Amino acid sequence: MVLDLKKKALKKSLFVFHLSTGSCNNCDIEILDCLTPRFDIERFGMTLVGSIRHADVLLITGIGNIKNAGRIKKLYHQMPKPGFVVAIGACACTGGIFREGYNMAGPIDRIIPVDVYIPGCPPKPEAMISGIVRLLNRIK
Amino acid sequence: MKKVIVPIGPYHPLLEEPEYFALYCDGELVVDVEWMAGYNHRGIEKISESKHWDQVTFLIERICGICSTSHPIAYCNAVEDLAKVEIPERAKYIRSIVGELERIHSHLLWVGLAGHFLGYNTVFMWAWKYREPILDIMEMVTGNRNHYAMMKVGGVRRDIEDADIPIIRKILEQLKPKLEMLTGAVLDDPVLAARLKGVGVLTAQDIKEYGALGPVARASGVDIDVRRDSPHAAYGLVEWKVITCKEGDVFAKAVVRLLECFESIKIIEQCLDNLKGKKGEISIDVRNIPPGEGIGHYEAPRGECFHYVRSDGTSRPLRHKIRAPSFMNIPTFKASCIGETVADVTIILAGVDPCYCCTERSAVAYDVSTRKKILDGSDLIKLSHEKTGKIRKQFGIKDK
């Protein structure tokens, strides 16, 4: 019952926390690009927040390297539930070109459960928006 | 007096990349800065040794998302230096065009972020809006908004068609007045001038001592630019000038970056002139890489990007060493941040346009005499297991 109510509250105005865990910066730039005039996802009420404790969605980019793996887990546990985890980019989804690297602890779904995968290197802002829209549809 | 440590990061809302700064403060003043790296380390140099010469270009493109054509150009220069090949002229022009387009988008990105850090979100939105047409050109010419995959050992992968040239010109022509407006808005604003002038000053002496590169050096009056000093691609074939400033503060860095955008447009237009209506090879086949060493550099938007490759005649590099410009620029924080207030440090840290993804590296402890690795993660676990074993023996517990 309470969970249903919380899920209902998630339908609109998703607050997003962005976490880079050993990426090449490109997915991060494209996430920021979503906020700027051409794509402007703020009109859907989505915004980047400064703390994971305020967030509904955790956006993760990068391979999740050894130094970050513990921190990703910690942040996931700090996220208010129900929350969603979105893996952005080829690295976060599969490890991409860094798959055989010695510093690889990911991909992200080996560290924490992931709800949505948005592949691409980097995914275009349109792809990210479409991913989030699918997530919203799934909540409904 | 008691010192207070103000931690910034590793996951700070201000920063897109994870990195950690410790500001040692005495009241409002910063007395020392410490930087910790490794959150972005992916081990690219090592992975590079397991890839074919042609595959490495795709790997090192993913060192950094913003200067994702600077690294491939520097790497291709290094391999071409090693194989002693000269690339076709058309390829040179195309390399310069892609490189300069990247410079414009990188500088606009910095201006936007700097505006955001100062509380001028309008500048952030404007700059990023004007950056979009550049990414459109990139998508048209190379097929992707970022990570262009244009460079290849011996030339470029794709040609710029004659039909595309007027479209590129039109977009650049439309961009110019907007850039001028943005430049005017940023440089004439009295509040921005009050915030940025005289803040985080680096003297020419500092630059030489720390070995800083790129716009950071040029803003302090040190006239260095790899494009001019060691011409490669088409930089020796077109007219352009190196922008320098004397002041060395954050404002001068903004001036250098904004004016460099106009120079980049100039270079692109001249290169397009030379491409139009002509036909030619865009790459040559480089089949065998001989044993030996090669170096290559390129002026990335943040400074000189340096690549070193060593070959033993096989299809893979034996050693690939990368030095990104931010590696030299980040230590200048020791000179520029100390003595400033905490409020100003944010923009000083952002002022050198640091790219932590490029710079990340991990440290390994070596025994000097035996050249053996000591005490990495697995060694520590081994030591711990040994100690448990000893204690078990003391207690008389037998191993199963």
Coordinates of C-alpha atoms in Angstrom, one line a residue:
Chain A
M1 CA 0.0 0.0 0.0
V2 CA 2.7 2.5 1.1
L3 CA 4.9 1.2 -1.7
D4 CA 2.0 1.9 -4.2
L5 CA 1.7 5.4 -2.9
K6 CA 5.4 6.0 -3.2
K7 CA 5.4 4.7 -6.8
K8 CA 2.5 7.0 -7.6
A9 CA 4.6 9.9 -6.3
L10 CA 7.4 8.8 -8.7
K11 CA 5.3 9.3 -11.8
K12 CA 6.2 13.0 -12.2
S13 CA 9.2 15.1 -11.5
L14 CA 11.9 12.6 -11.2
F15 CA 14.9 13.9 -9.3
V16 CA 18.1 12.6 -10.7
F17 CA 21.5 12.0 -9.1
H18 CA 24.4 11.5 -11.5
L19 CA 27.4 9.4 -10.6
S20 CA 30.4 8.9 -12.7
T21 CA 32.4 5.8 -11.9
G22 CA 35.4 5.8 -14.2
S23 CA 34.0 7.0 -17.4
C24 CA 35.5 9.0 -20.2
N25 CA 33.4 12.1 -19.3
N26 CA 31.4 11.9 -22.5
C27 CA 28.2 10.4 -21.1
D28 CA 28.4 12.9 -18.3
I29 CA 28.6 15.8 -20.8
E30 CA 25.7 14.4 -22.7
I31 CA 23.7 14.1 -19.4
L32 CA 24.4 17.8 -18.8
D33 CA 23.5 18.5 -22.4
C34 CA 20.0 17.1 -21.6
L35 CA 19.5 20.1 -19.3
T36 CA 20.5 22.7 -21.8
P37 CA 18.2 24.6 -24.1
R38 CA 18.0 22.1 -27.0
F39 CA 16.8 19.1 -25.0
D40 CA 15.8 20.8 -21.8
I41 CA 14.4 17.9 -19.7
E42 CA 13.7 20.3 -16.9
R43 CA 10.4 21.0 -18.6
F44 CA 9.3 17.5 -17.5
G45 CA 10.2 18.3 -14.0
M46 CA 13.4 16.4 -14.0
T47 CA 16.5 18.0 -12.5
L48 CA 19.9 17.0 -11.2
V49 CA 20.1 17.1 -7.5
G50 CA 23.2 17.4 -5.3
S51 CA 22.6 14.6 -2.9
I52 CA 21.6 11.0 -3.4
R53 CA 19.3 11.3 -0.4
H54 CA 17.1 13.6 -2.5
A55 CA 17.1 11.5 -5.6
D56 CA 14.6 9.1 -7.2
V57 CA 16.9 8.0 -9.9
L58 CA 20.6 7.1 -9.8
L59 CA 22.3 7.7 -13.2
I60 CA 25.5 5.7 -13.4
T61 CA 28.1 6.2 -16.1
G62 CA 31.5 4.5 -16.4
I63 CA 32.9 1.1 -15.8
G64 CA 32.8 1.0 -12.1
N65 CA 36.4 0.6 -11.3
I66 CA 37.9 -1.0 -8.2
K67 CA 38.3 2.2 -6.3
N68 CA 34.6 3.2 -6.9
A69 CA 32.9 -0.2 -6.5
G70 CA 32.5 0.1 -2.7
R71 CA 31.3 3.7 -3.0
I72 CA 28.6 2.7 -5.6
K73 CA 27.2 0.2 -3.1
K74 CA 27.2 2.8 -0.4
L75 CA 25.4 5.3 -2.5
Y76 CA 22.9 2.7 -3.6
H77 CA 22.0 1.9 0.0
Q78 CA 21.7 5.6 0.8
M79 CA 19.1 6.1 -2.0
P80 CA 15.5 6.4 -0.7
K81 CA 13.5 3.4 -1.9
P82 CA 11.8 2.8 -4.2
G83 CA 14.4 4.3 -6.5
F84 CA 15.7 3.4 -9.9
V85 CA 19.1 2.8 -11.2
V86 CA 19.9 3.7 -14.8
A87 CA 23.2 2.5 -16.4
I88 CA 24.2 5.0 -19.1
G89 CA 26.6 4.2 -21.9
A90 CA 28.4 1.1 -23.2
C91 CA 30.8 1.0 -20.3
A92 CA 28.1 1.0 -17.6
C93 CA 26.0 -1.6 -19.5
T94 CA 28.7 -4.1 -20.5
G95 CA 32.2 -2.7 -19.8
G96 CA 32.6 -1.7 -23.4
I97 CA 36.1 -1.3 -24.6
F98 CA 37.5 -1.4 -21.1
R99 CA 36.1 -4.9 -20.4
E100 CA 39.5 -6.5 -20.1
G101 CA 41.1 -3.8 -18.1
Y102 CA 42.8 -4.6 -14.8
N103 CA 40.9 -1.9 -12.9
M104 CA 37.5 -3.2 -13.9
A105 CA 35.0 -4.1 -11.1
G106 CA 31.9 -3.6 -13.2
P107 CA 29.8 -3.6 -15.3
I108 CA 27.5 -1.8 -13.0
D109 CA 24.9 -4.7 -12.8
R110 CA 27.6 -6.8 -11.2
I111 CA 27.8 -4.3 -8.3
I112 CA 24.2 -3.2 -7.8
P113 CA 20.9 -4.1 -9.5
V114 CA 20.2 -2.0 -12.6
D115 CA 16.7 -1.1 -13.8
V116 CA 17.3 0.5 -17.2
Y117 CA 20.2 0.2 -19.6
I118 CA 20.9 2.9 -22.1
P119 CA 23.6 1.7 -24.5
G120 CA 25.7 3.8 -26.8
C121 CA 29.1 5.4 -26.8
P122 CA 27.9 8.0 -25.8
P123 CA 24.1 7.6 -26.0
K124 CA 22.6 10.6 -27.7
P125 CA 20.5 12.9 -25.4
E126 CA 17.5 11.7 -27.3
A127 CA 18.3 8.1 -26.4
M128 CA 18.6 9.1 -22.7
I129 CA 15.3 10.9 -22.7
S130 CA 13.7 7.9 -24.4
G131 CA 15.2 5.6 -21.8
I132 CA 13.8 7.8 -19.0
V133 CA 10.4 7.9 -20.6
R134 CA 10.4 4.1 -20.8
L135 CA 11.2 4.0 -17.1
L136 CA 8.3 6.3 -16.4
N137 CA 6.0 4.1 -18.5
R138 CA 7.2 1.1 -16.5
I139 CA 6.3 2.8 -13.2
K140 CA 2.8 3.3 -14.5
Chain B
M1 CA 46.2 28.5 14.4
K2 CA 44.1 25.5 13.8
K3 CA 43.7 24.5 10.1
V4 CA 40.4 23.4 8.8
I5 CA 40.1 20.9 5.9
V6 CA 37.4 21.6 3.4
P7 CA 36.9 18.5 1.3
I8 CA 35.6 18.8 -2.3
G9 CA 34.5 15.5 -3.8
P10 CA 35.0 12.8 -4.8
Y11 CA 31.3 12.9 -5.7
H12 CA 30.5 16.6 -5.5
P13 CA 27.5 18.1 -7.3
L14 CA 29.8 20.7 -8.8
L15 CA 32.0 18.2 -10.6
E16 CA 30.9 15.9 -13.4
E17 CA 33.9 13.7 -12.8
P18 CA 34.9 12.1 -9.5
E19 CA 38.0 13.6 -8.0
Y20 CA 39.0 14.7 -4.6
F21 CA 40.4 18.0 -3.4
A22 CA 41.3 18.8 0.2
L23 CA 41.5 22.6 0.8
Y24 CA 43.5 23.4 4.0
C25 CA 41.9 26.6 5.2
D26 CA 42.9 29.2 7.8
G27 CA 39.7 31.1 8.2
E28 CA 38.6 32.1 4.7
L29 CA 42.1 31.7 3.2
V30 CA 43.3 28.6 1.6
V31 CA 46.8 27.7 2.8
D32 CA 47.3 24.4 1.0
V33 CA 45.7 22.2 -1.6
E34 CA 45.8 18.5 -2.0
W35 CA 44.6 16.4 -4.9
M36 CA 43.8 12.7 -5.0
A37 CA 43.3 10.8 -8.2
G38 CA 42.3 7.3 -9.3
Y39 CA 38.6 7.5 -9.4
N40 CA 38.5 7.4 -13.1
H41 CA 41.4 5.1 -13.7
R42 CA 40.7 2.5 -16.4
G43 CA 44.2 1.2 -17.3
I44 CA 44.1 2.4 -20.9
E45 CA 47.9 2.2 -21.4
K46 CA 47.8 -1.5 -20.4
I47 CA 44.8 -2.3 -22.5
S48 CA 46.4 -0.6 -25.4
E49 CA 49.2 -3.2 -25.4
S50 CA 46.7 -5.9 -26.1
K51 CA 45.1 -4.2 -29.2
H52 CA 46.1 -4.0 -32.8
W53 CA 47.7 -0.7 -34.0
D54 CA 44.4 0.2 -35.8
Q55 CA 42.2 -0.7 -32.8
V56 CA 44.2 1.5 -30.4
T57 CA 42.7 4.6 -32.1
F58 CA 39.3 3.6 -30.9
L59 CA 40.5 2.8 -27.4
I60 CA 42.4 6.1 -26.8
E61 CA 39.5 8.1 -28.2
R62 CA 37.8 7.0 -25.0
I63 CA 40.4 8.4 -22.8
C64 CA 38.4 11.6 -22.7
G65 CA 35.1 12.6 -24.1
I66 CA 35.8 16.2 -24.7
C67 CA 39.2 16.0 -26.4
S68 CA 38.3 12.7 -28.1
T69 CA 40.1 13.6 -31.4
S70 CA 43.2 15.1 -29.8
H71 CA 44.4 11.8 -28.5
P72 CA 43.9 9.9 -31.7
I73 CA 45.7 12.6 -33.7
A74 CA 48.6 12.5 -31.3
Y75 CA 48.7 8.7 -31.4
C76 CA 48.5 8.7 -35.2
N77 CA 51.4 11.2 -35.3
A78 CA 53.4 8.9 -33.1
V79 CA 52.8 5.8 -35.2
E80 CA 53.4 7.7 -38.4
D81 CA 56.6 9.0 -36.9
L82 CA 57.6 5.4 -36.0
A83 CA 56.6 4.0 -39.5
K84 CA 58.1 7.1 -41.3
V85 CA 55.1 7.7 -43.5
E86 CA 53.7 11.0 -44.7
I87 CA 49.9 11.2 -44.9
P88 CA 48.1 12.6 -48.0
E89 CA 47.4 16.4 -48.1
R90 CA 43.6 16.0 -48.0
A91 CA 43.8 13.9 -44.9
K92 CA 45.9 16.7 -43.3
Y93 CA 43.1 19.2 -43.9
I94 CA 40.4 16.9 -42.6
R95 CA 42.4 16.3 -39.5
S96 CA 42.7 20.0 -38.8
I97 CA 39.0 20.6 -39.4
V98 CA 37.9 17.9 -37.0
G99 CA 40.5 19.0 -34.5
E100 CA 39.5 22.7 -34.6
L101 CA 35.7 21.9 -34.5
E102 CA 36.5 20.0 -31.3
R103 CA 38.5 22.9 -29.9
I104 CA 35.5 25.3 -30.4
H105 CA 33.1 22.9 -28.7
S106 CA 35.5 22.3 -25.9
H107 CA 36.1 26.0 -25.2
L108 CA 32.4 26.7 -25.4
L109 CA 31.8 23.9 -22.9
W110 CA 34.3 25.5 -20.6
V111 CA 32.8 29.0 -20.8
G112 CA 29.5 27.5 -20.0
L113 CA 30.7 25.6 -17.0
A114 CA 32.7 28.6 -15.7
G115 CA 29.5 30.7 -16.0
H116 CA 27.7 28.0 -14.0
F117 CA 30.3 27.9 -11.3
L118 CA 30.1 31.7 -10.9
G119 CA 26.3 31.7 -10.7
Y120 CA 25.7 32.9 -14.2
N121 CA 23.5 30.1 -15.5
T122 CA 22.5 32.2 -18.5
V123 CA 26.1 32.0 -19.8
F124 CA 25.9 28.2 -19.2
M125 CA 22.8 27.9 -21.2
W126 CA 23.9 30.2 -24.0
A127 CA 27.3 28.6 -24.4
W128 CA 25.9 25.1 -24.5
K129 CA 23.2 26.2 -26.9
Y130 CA 25.8 27.6 -29.3
R131 CA 27.8 24.4 -28.9
E132 CA 25.0 22.3 -30.4
P133 CA 25.5 23.4 -34.0
I134 CA 29.1 22.3 -33.8
L135 CA 28.0 18.9 -32.6
D136 CA 25.6 18.8 -35.6
I137 CA 28.5 19.4 -38.0
M138 CA 30.3 16.6 -36.2
E139 CA 27.4 14.3 -36.6
M140 CA 27.1 15.2 -40.3
V141 CA 30.8 14.8 -41.0
T142 CA 31.8 11.9 -38.8
G143 CA 28.6 10.2 -37.9
N144 CA 28.7 10.8 -34.1
R145 CA 28.2 13.7 -31.8
N146 CA 31.3 12.8 -29.8
H147 CA 33.9 10.0 -30.2
Y148 CA 34.3 10.7 -33.9
A149 CA 36.4 7.8 -35.0
M150 CA 37.8 9.9 -37.8
M151 CA 41.5 9.3 -37.3
K152 CA 43.4 6.3 -38.5
V153 CA 47.1 5.5 -38.8
G154 CA 48.0 6.8 -42.3
G155 CA 45.1 9.3 -42.8
V156 CA 41.5 9.7 -41.9
R157 CA 38.6 7.3 -42.1
R158 CA 35.9 9.4 -43.8
D159 CA 36.0 12.1 -46.5
I160 CA 34.3 15.4 -46.2
E161 CA 32.0 15.5 -49.3
D162 CA 31.7 18.6 -51.5
A163 CA 28.0 18.7 -50.7
D164 CA 28.7 19.1 -47.0
I165 CA 31.0 22.0 -47.3
P166 CA 28.4 24.8 -47.9
I167 CA 26.3 23.5 -45.0
I168 CA 29.4 23.5 -42.7
R169 CA 30.2 27.1 -43.9
K170 CA 26.6 28.2 -43.3
I171 CA 26.6 26.8 -39.7
L172 CA 29.9 28.5 -38.9
E173 CA 28.7 31.7 -40.5
Q174 CA 25.7 31.7 -38.3
L175 CA 27.8 30.8 -35.2
K176 CA 30.1 33.8 -35.6
P177 CA 27.7 36.6 -34.5
K178 CA 26.5 34.5 -31.6
L179 CA 30.1 33.8 -30.5
E180 CA 30.8 37.5 -30.8
M181 CA 27.8 38.3 -28.7
L182 CA 28.8 35.7 -26.1
T183 CA 32.4 37.0 -26.0
G184 CA 31.1 40.6 -25.6
A185 CA 28.7 39.6 -22.9
V186 CA 31.3 37.7 -20.9
L187 CA 34.2 40.1 -21.3
D188 CA 32.3 43.4 -20.9
D189 CA 30.3 42.3 -17.8
P190 CA 31.5 44.3 -14.8
V191 CA 30.5 41.7 -12.3
L192 CA 32.4 38.9 -14.1
A193 CA 35.4 41.2 -14.4
A194 CA 35.3 41.9 -10.7
R195 CA 35.0 38.2 -9.9
L196 CA 37.7 37.0 -12.4
K197 CA 40.3 39.7 -12.7
G198 CA 43.3 39.3 -10.5
V199 CA 42.1 35.9 -9.2
G200 CA 44.3 32.9 -9.3
V201 CA 47.2 34.6 -11.0
L202 CA 49.9 32.5 -12.5
T203 CA 53.1 34.3 -13.6
A204 CA 55.2 33.3 -16.5
Q205 CA 57.7 32.0 -13.9
D206 CA 55.1 29.7 -12.4
I207 CA 54.2 28.4 -15.8
K208 CA 57.8 27.5 -16.5
E209 CA 58.4 25.9 -13.1
Y210 CA 55.2 23.8 -13.2
G211 CA 55.5 23.1 -16.9
A212 CA 51.9 24.2 -17.6
L213 CA 50.6 24.0 -21.1
G214 CA 48.0 25.3 -23.5
P215 CA 45.6 28.1 -22.8
V216 CA 46.8 28.2 -19.2
A217 CA 50.4 29.0 -20.3
R218 CA 49.2 31.4 -23.1
A219 CA 47.1 33.3 -20.7
S220 CA 50.2 34.1 -18.7
G221 CA 52.2 35.4 -21.7
V222 CA 54.1 32.2 -22.4
D223 CA 53.8 31.9 -26.2
I224 CA 53.7 28.1 -26.8
D225 CA 51.5 26.2 -29.2
V226 CA 52.4 22.8 -30.6
R227 CA 50.3 23.6 -33.7
R228 CA 52.8 26.4 -34.6
D229 CA 56.0 25.2 -33.0
S230 CA 56.0 21.7 -34.5
P231 CA 53.5 21.9 -37.5
H232 CA 51.6 18.7 -38.3
A233 CA 48.3 18.2 -40.0
A234 CA 47.4 21.3 -41.9
Y235 CA 48.6 23.9 -39.4
G236 CA 51.6 24.8 -41.4
L237 CA 49.5 25.3 -44.5
V238 CA 47.0 27.9 -43.3
E239 CA 47.1 31.4 -41.8
W240 CA 46.3 31.8 -38.1
K241 CA 47.8 33.3 -35.0
V242 CA 48.4 32.2 -31.5
I243 CA 46.4 34.1 -28.9
T244 CA 48.3 35.2 -25.8
C245 CA 47.5 37.4 -22.8
K246 CA 49.8 38.8 -20.1
E247 CA 47.7 38.9 -16.9
G248 CA 47.6 35.2 -16.0
D249 CA 44.4 35.4 -14.1
V250 CA 41.2 33.5 -14.7
F251 CA 39.8 36.4 -16.8
A252 CA 42.8 36.1 -19.2
K253 CA 42.2 32.4 -19.5
A254 CA 38.6 33.1 -20.6
V255 CA 39.8 35.7 -23.1
V256 CA 42.3 33.3 -24.6
R257 CA 39.7 30.5 -24.9
L258 CA 37.0 32.7 -26.4
L259 CA 39.4 34.4 -28.9
E260 CA 40.8 31.0 -29.9
C261 CA 37.3 29.9 -31.1
F262 CA 37.5 32.6 -33.7
E263 CA 41.0 31.5 -34.8
S264 CA 39.6 28.0 -35.1
I265 CA 36.8 29.1 -37.3
K266 CA 39.4 30.9 -39.5
I267 CA 41.5 27.6 -39.8
I268 CA 38.4 25.6 -40.6
E269 CA 37.3 28.0 -43.3
Q270 CA 40.7 27.9 -45.0
C271 CA 40.9 24.2 -44.8
L272 CA 37.4 23.9 -46.4
D273 CA 38.7 26.2 -49.2
N274 CA 41.5 23.8 -49.8
L275 CA 39.1 20.8 -49.8
K276 CA 36.5 22.1 -52.1
G277 CA 36.3 20.8 -55.7
K278 CA 39.5 18.8 -55.2
K279 CA 39.8 15.0 -55.1
G280 CA 42.5 13.0 -53.6
E281 CA 43.5 10.1 -51.3
I282 CA 42.4 10.4 -47.7
S283 CA 44.6 7.7 -46.4
I284 CA 47.4 5.4 -47.2
D285 CA 47.9 1.8 -46.2
V286 CA 50.3 1.3 -43.4
R287 CA 50.6 -2.4 -43.2
N288 CA 53.8 -3.1 -41.3
I289 CA 54.9 -1.1 -38.3
P290 CA 58.7 -1.6 -38.0
P291 CA 60.4 -2.0 -34.7
G292 CA 61.4 1.3 -33.0
E293 CA 60.0 4.2 -31.2
G294 CA 57.8 7.1 -32.2
I295 CA 56.5 10.2 -30.5
G296 CA 53.6 12.4 -31.5
H297 CA 52.0 15.5 -30.1
Y298 CA 49.0 17.6 -30.7
E299 CA 47.7 20.8 -29.2
A300 CA 44.5 19.6 -27.5
P301 CA 42.1 22.2 -26.3
R302 CA 43.8 22.0 -22.9
G303 CA 47.4 22.0 -24.1
E304 CA 50.0 19.7 -25.5
C305 CA 48.9 16.1 -25.6
F306 CA 51.8 13.7 -25.9
H307 CA 52.0 10.1 -27.0
Y308 CA 54.9 7.7 -27.1
V309 CA 54.8 4.3 -28.7
R310 CA 57.4 1.5 -28.9
S311 CA 57.1 -1.4 -31.4
D312 CA 58.9 -4.7 -31.6
G313 CA 57.6 -5.3 -35.2
T314 CA 54.5 -7.2 -34.2
S315 CA 50.9 -6.0 -34.7
R316 CA 50.6 -4.5 -31.2
P317 CA 52.4 -1.7 -29.4
L318 CA 54.9 -2.9 -26.9
R319 CA 54.5 0.2 -24.8
H320 CA 52.2 3.1 -25.2
K321 CA 52.8 6.1 -22.9
I322 CA 50.2 8.9 -22.8
R323 CA 50.7 12.3 -21.1
A324 CA 47.6 14.4 -21.2
P325 CA 47.8 18.2 -20.8
S326 CA 45.9 18.3 -17.5
F327 CA 48.6 16.3 -15.9
M328 CA 50.9 19.3 -16.2
N329 CA 48.2 21.9 -15.5
I330 CA 46.7 20.5 -12.3
P331 CA 49.9 21.0 -10.1
T332 CA 49.6 24.8 -10.8
F333 CA 46.8 24.8 -8.2
K334 CA 49.6 24.9 -5.6
A335 CA 50.7 28.3 -7.1
S336 CA 47.3 29.7 -7.9
C337 CA 45.0 28.6 -5.1
I338 CA 47.1 29.3 -2.1
G339 CA 46.3 32.7 -0.5
E340 CA 42.9 32.9 -2.2
T341 CA 39.5 32.7 -0.5
V342 CA 37.5 29.5 -0.5
A343 CA 34.8 31.2 -2.7
D344 CA 37.3 32.0 -5.4
V345 CA 39.0 28.5 -5.4
T346 CA 36.1 26.9 -7.3
I347 CA 36.6 29.1 -10.3
I348 CA 40.4 28.8 -10.1
L349 CA 40.2 25.0 -10.1
A350 CA 37.8 25.2 -13.1
G351 CA 40.0 27.9 -14.7
V352 CA 42.7 25.6 -16.0
D353 CA 39.9 23.4 -17.5
P354 CA 41.2 20.3 -15.9
C355 CA 40.2 17.0 -17.4
Y356 CA 40.6 14.3 -14.8
C357 CA 39.7 11.4 -17.1
C358 CA 42.8 12.2 -19.2
T359 CA 45.0 12.5 -16.2
E360 CA 44.0 9.5 -14.1
R361 CA 46.8 7.1 -13.2
S362 CA 47.5 4.6 -10.5
A363 CA 50.6 4.3 -8.4
V364 CA 52.6 1.1 -8.0
A365 CA 55.3 0.7 -5.4
Y366 CA 58.6 -0.8 -6.8
D367 CA 61.6 -2.0 -4.9
V368 CA 64.4 0.1 -6.4
S369 CA 67.1 -2.6 -6.2
T370 CA 65.1 -5.6 -7.5
R371 CA 62.5 -3.8 -9.7
K372 CA 59.9 -6.0 -8.1
K373 CA 56.4 -4.8 -7.4
I374 CA 55.8 -4.5 -3.7
L375 CA 52.6 -4.3 -1.7
D376 CA 49.8 -4.0 -4.2
G377 CA 46.3 -5.1 -3.2
S378 CA 46.9 -8.8 -3.7
D379 CA 50.2 -8.6 -1.7
L380 CA 48.4 -7.0 1.2
I381 CA 45.8 -9.8 1.2
K382 CA 48.7 -12.4 1.1
L383 CA 50.4 -10.7 4.1
S384 CA 47.1 -10.8 6.0
H385 CA 46.6 -14.5 5.2
E386 CA 50.2 -15.3 6.3
K387 CA 49.6 -13.5 9.6
T388 CA 46.3 -15.5 10.1
G389 CA 48.2 -18.6 9.4
K390 CA 50.9 -17.8 12.0
I391 CA 48.3 -17.1 14.7
R392 CA 46.5 -20.3 13.8
K393 CA 49.8 -22.2 14.3
Q394 CA 50.3 -20.4 17.7
F395 CA 46.9 -21.5 18.8
G396 CA 47.6 -25.0 17.7
I397 CA 44.9 -25.0 15.0
K398 CA 45.8 -27.3 12.2
D399 CA 45.1 -26.5 8.6
K400 CA 42.5 -28.6 7.0

